[in-house]
Coordinates of C-alpha atoms and ligand atoms in Angstrom, one line a residue:
X1 CA 159.6 8.4 -95.6
X2 CA 157.5 7.5 -98.7
X3 CA 154.4 6.9 -96.4
X4 CA 154.7 10.4 -95.0
X5 CA 151.6 12.5 -95.7
X6 CA 152.2 15.9 -97.3
X7 CA 149.3 18.2 -96.8
X8 CA 148.7 21.6 -98.4
X9 CA 146.8 24.0 -96.1
X10 CA 145.2 27.3 -97.4
X11 CA 147.0 30.1 -95.6
X12 CA 144.7 32.1 -93.4
X13 CA 141.6 31.5 -91.2
X14 CA 140.3 28.6 -93.3
X15 CA 143.7 26.9 -93.0
X16 CA 143.8 27.3 -89.3
X17 CA 140.3 25.8 -89.0
X18 CA 141.3 22.9 -91.3
X19 CA 144.5 22.3 -89.3
X20 CA 142.4 22.1 -86.1
X21 CA 140.3 19.3 -87.7
X22 CA 143.4 17.4 -88.9
X23 CA 145.1 17.9 -85.5
X24 CA 142.0 16.5 -83.7
X25 CA 142.0 13.6 -86.2
X26 CA 145.5 12.7 -85.0
X27 CA 147.8 14.6 -87.2
X28 CA 149.1 17.3 -84.9
X29 CA 152.2 19.3 -85.7
X30 CA 153.2 21.6 -82.8
X31 CA 155.4 23.7 -85.1
X32 CA 152.2 25.1 -86.6
X33 CA 151.3 26.8 -83.3
X34 CA 154.1 29.3 -83.9
X35 CA 154.4 29.5 -87.7
X36 CA 156.3 32.8 -88.0
X37 CA 157.1 33.2 -91.7
X38 CA 157.9 29.6 -92.3
X39 CA 155.8 27.7 -94.9
X40 CA 156.7 24.0 -94.2
X41 CA 156.0 22.3 -90.9
X42 CA 157.0 18.7 -90.1
X43 CA 156.1 16.2 -87.4
X44 CA 158.3 13.2 -88.0
X45 CA 156.7 11.2 -85.2
X46 CA 153.3 11.5 -86.9
X47 CA 154.8 11.2 -90.4
X48 CA 153.2 14.4 -91.6
X49 CA 154.4 17.6 -93.4
X50 CA 152.2 20.6 -93.8
X51 CA 152.6 23.3 -96.4
X52 CA 151.1 26.7 -95.9
X53 CA 150.1 27.9 -99.4
X54 CA 147.9 30.5 -101.1
X55 CA 144.3 29.2 -101.0
X56 CA 143.9 29.3 -104.8
X57 CA 147.1 27.3 -105.2
X58 CA 146.2 24.3 -103.0
X59 CA 144.7 22.4 -105.8
X60 CA 147.7 22.9 -108.0
X61 CA 150.1 21.4 -105.4
X62 CA 147.7 18.5 -105.0
X63 CA 147.1 17.9 -108.7
X64 CA 150.8 17.8 -109.5
X65 CA 151.6 15.6 -106.5
X66 CA 153.7 18.1 -104.5
X67 CA 151.1 17.5 -101.8
X68 CA 149.2 14.3 -101.3
X69 CA 146.3 16.0 -99.7
X70 CA 144.9 19.5 -99.5
X71 CA 142.0 21.6 -98.3
X72 CA 140.3 23.6 -101.1
X73 CA 137.1 25.6 -101.3
X74 CA 134.4 24.3 -103.7
X75 CA 134.7 27.7 -105.5
X76 CA 138.3 26.9 -106.5
X77 CA 137.4 23.3 -107.4
X78 CA 134.5 24.5 -109.6
X79 CA 136.6 27.2 -111.2
X80 CA 139.7 25.2 -112.0
X81 CA 138.3 21.6 -112.1
X82 CA 141.7 20.1 -111.0
X83 CA 142.2 16.4 -111.7
X84 CA 142.1 15.3 -108.1
X85 CA 139.9 13.2 -105.9
X86 CA 137.4 15.2 -103.7
X87 CA 137.3 13.0 -100.6
X88 CA 135.2 14.8 -98.1
X89 CA 133.2 17.9 -97.3
X90 CA 134.8 19.3 -94.2
X91 CA 131.8 21.5 -93.3
X92 CA 134.0 24.6 -92.7
X93 CA 134.5 27.7 -94.8
X94 CA 130.8 27.8 -95.6
X95 CA 129.8 30.6 -98.0
X96 CA 128.2 30.9 -101.4
X97 CA 128.9 32.0 -105.0
X98 CA 126.3 34.6 -105.9
X99 CA 125.4 37.2 -108.5
X100 CA 125.1 40.6 -107.0
X101 CA 124.0 43.9 -108.4
X102 CA 123.4 47.5 -107.4
X103 CA 120.0 48.2 -105.7
X104 CA 117.3 48.8 -108.4
X105 CA 119.2 46.9 -111.1
X106 CA 117.1 45.8 -114.1
X107 CA 118.5 43.4 -116.7
X108 CA 118.2 44.6 -120.3
X109 CA 118.4 41.4 -122.2
X110 CA 118.8 43.2 -125.6
X111 CA 122.5 43.8 -124.7
X112 CA 125.2 41.5 -123.3
X113 CA 125.3 41.7 -119.5
X114 CA 128.6 43.0 -118.2
X115 CA 129.8 40.6 -115.5
X116 CA 132.9 41.3 -113.3
X117 CA 134.4 38.4 -111.5
X118 CA 137.5 36.5 -110.3
X119 CA 135.6 33.3 -111.2
X120 CA 135.4 33.5 -115.0
X121 CA 134.5 29.8 -115.6
X122 CA 131.9 29.7 -112.9
X123 CA 130.3 32.9 -114.2
X124 CA 130.3 31.7 -117.9
X125 CA 128.8 28.3 -116.9
X126 CA 126.1 30.0 -114.9
X127 CA 125.0 32.3 -117.7
X128 CA 125.4 29.7 -120.4
X129 CA 122.9 27.5 -118.6
X130 CA 120.5 30.4 -118.7
X131 CA 121.2 31.3 -122.3
X132 CA 122.2 34.8 -121.4
X133 CA 124.9 36.6 -123.4
X134 CA 127.6 38.1 -121.2
X135 CA 130.7 40.2 -121.5
X136 CA 133.1 39.0 -118.8
X137 CA 135.5 41.4 -117.0
X138 CA 138.1 39.4 -115.2
X139 CA 139.3 41.1 -112.0
X140 CA 141.6 39.8 -109.3
X141 CA 139.9 41.2 -106.2
X142 CA 137.7 44.0 -104.8
X143 CA 135.2 43.0 -107.4
X144 CA 132.4 44.9 -105.6
X145 CA 133.7 48.2 -106.8
X146 CA 133.1 47.3 -110.5
X147 CA 129.4 48.1 -110.7
X148 CA 129.8 51.2 -108.6
X149 CA 132.2 52.6 -111.2
X150 CA 130.1 51.4 -114.1
X151 CA 132.7 48.9 -115.2
X152 CA 130.1 46.1 -115.0
X153 CA 126.4 45.6 -114.5
X154 CA 126.7 42.8 -111.9
X155 CA 129.4 40.7 -110.1
X156 CA 129.8 37.0 -109.5
X157 CA 131.6 36.6 -106.3
X158 CA 131.8 34.9 -102.9
X159 CA 129.4 36.1 -100.2
X160 CA 130.0 35.1 -96.7
X161 CA 128.4 37.5 -94.2
X162 CA 127.1 39.8 -96.9
X163 CA 128.9 42.8 -95.2
X164 CA 131.0 43.7 -98.2
X165 CA 127.9 43.8 -100.5
X166 CA 125.9 45.9 -98.0
X167 CA 128.6 48.4 -97.4
X168 CA 128.9 48.9 -101.2
X169 CA 125.1 49.1 -101.7
X170 CA 124.9 45.8 -103.6
X171 CA 122.5 42.9 -103.1
X172 CA 122.4 39.3 -104.1
X173 CA 120.1 38.7 -107.0
X174 CA 120.9 35.0 -107.7
X175 CA 122.5 32.1 -105.9
X176 CA 125.0 30.3 -108.0
X177 CA 126.2 27.5 -105.7
X178 CA 126.9 26.8 -102.0
X179 CA 130.6 26.6 -101.0
X180 CA 132.4 24.7 -98.3
X181 CA 136.0 23.4 -97.9
X182 CA 136.8 19.9 -99.3
X183 CA 139.6 17.5 -98.5
X184 CA 141.2 16.7 -101.9
X185 CA 143.8 14.0 -102.8
X186 CA 146.3 13.5 -105.5
X187 CA 145.2 10.5 -107.5
X188 CA 148.5 8.6 -107.4
X189 CA 149.0 9.4 -103.7
X190 CA 145.7 7.9 -103.1
X191 CA 146.8 4.6 -104.5
X192 CA 150.2 4.6 -102.7
X193 CA 149.0 5.9 -99.4
X194 CA 145.5 4.6 -99.4
X195 CA 145.6 3.1 -96.0
X196 CA 146.7 6.3 -94.2
X197 CA 144.4 8.4 -96.2
X198 CA 141.4 6.2 -95.6
X199 CA 142.2 6.2 -91.9
X200 CA 142.4 10.0 -91.9
X201 CA 139.1 10.5 -93.7
X202 CA 137.4 8.0 -91.3
X203 CA 138.8 10.0 -88.3
X204 CA 137.6 13.3 -89.8
X205 CA 134.2 11.8 -90.5
X206 CA 133.9 10.4 -87.0
X207 CA 134.7 13.8 -85.4
X208 CA 132.3 15.6 -87.8
X209 CA 129.6 13.2 -86.6
X210 CA 130.5 14.0 -83.0
X211 CA 130.2 17.7 -83.6
X212 CA 127.0 17.6 -85.7
Ligands
LIG1 C1 135.9 37.8 -100.4 C2 134.8 38.0 -101.4 C3 134.1 39.2 -101.0 C4 134.1 39.0 -99.5 C5 132.8 38.5 -99.0 O1 136.9 38.7 -100.6 O2 135.4 38.2 -102.7 O3 134.7 40.4 -101.4 O4 135.2 38.1 -99.2 O5 132.7 38.4 -97.6 P1 131.5 39.0 -96.7 O6 130.3 38.6 -97.4 O7 131.7 38.4 -95.4 O8 131.7 40.5 -96.7 P2 138.4 38.6 -100.1 O9 138.4 39.1 -98.7 O10 138.9 37.2 -100.3 O11 139.2 39.7 -100.9 P3 139.1 40.1 -102.5 O12 138.2 41.3 -102.5 O13 140.5 40.4 -102.8 O14 138.6 39.0 -103.3

């Protein structure tokens, strides 16, 4: 039982893609094909339990040892800096953190720049490195609306296809960092279950090589 692997998956499309990689690396769990409203899925034969959690919570489960492994976006890892091992870039969930502004935006450096974002630390770090004073407005979603309503000058947010920006007449003015999903591990679990975890990362890397 103690060598079972407990894996936190981010609920949604990224979690489904991540599960497909883990399944192909030998950790299938048929119960996940028909999840319904359940959140815990077990395959005793393979010695694996999957937890279906909110994407922004994956790192918390892993950091505190409720899960041995998890799949988390680089955005979450940069924002919360959890005390976990980052084992592998899975090459899925690719997008970017960017600064976006309304068309025709001009920065007036005499006043603090009003920045709306869900990613307060990422935004602070970005502007601190540039020596630009900012006034952070912490929102929880639909950030694109903030500049339209005059709540902020710019936003710092995730851009994937760019559709949300375009449809709200915003454009990227700066890249902050590229994002992809990472396999993360609890530090104690990594010691206790090292053999299984190393085998899994090797299988994932091999498959990534095949698909490259
Ligand atoms: C994310 C992000 C952008 C959008 C970007 O929002 O915050 O709003 O996706 O994707 P696109 O470039 O493909 O349009 P999410 O759907 O997570 O919802 P949120 O607004 O609640 O953050």
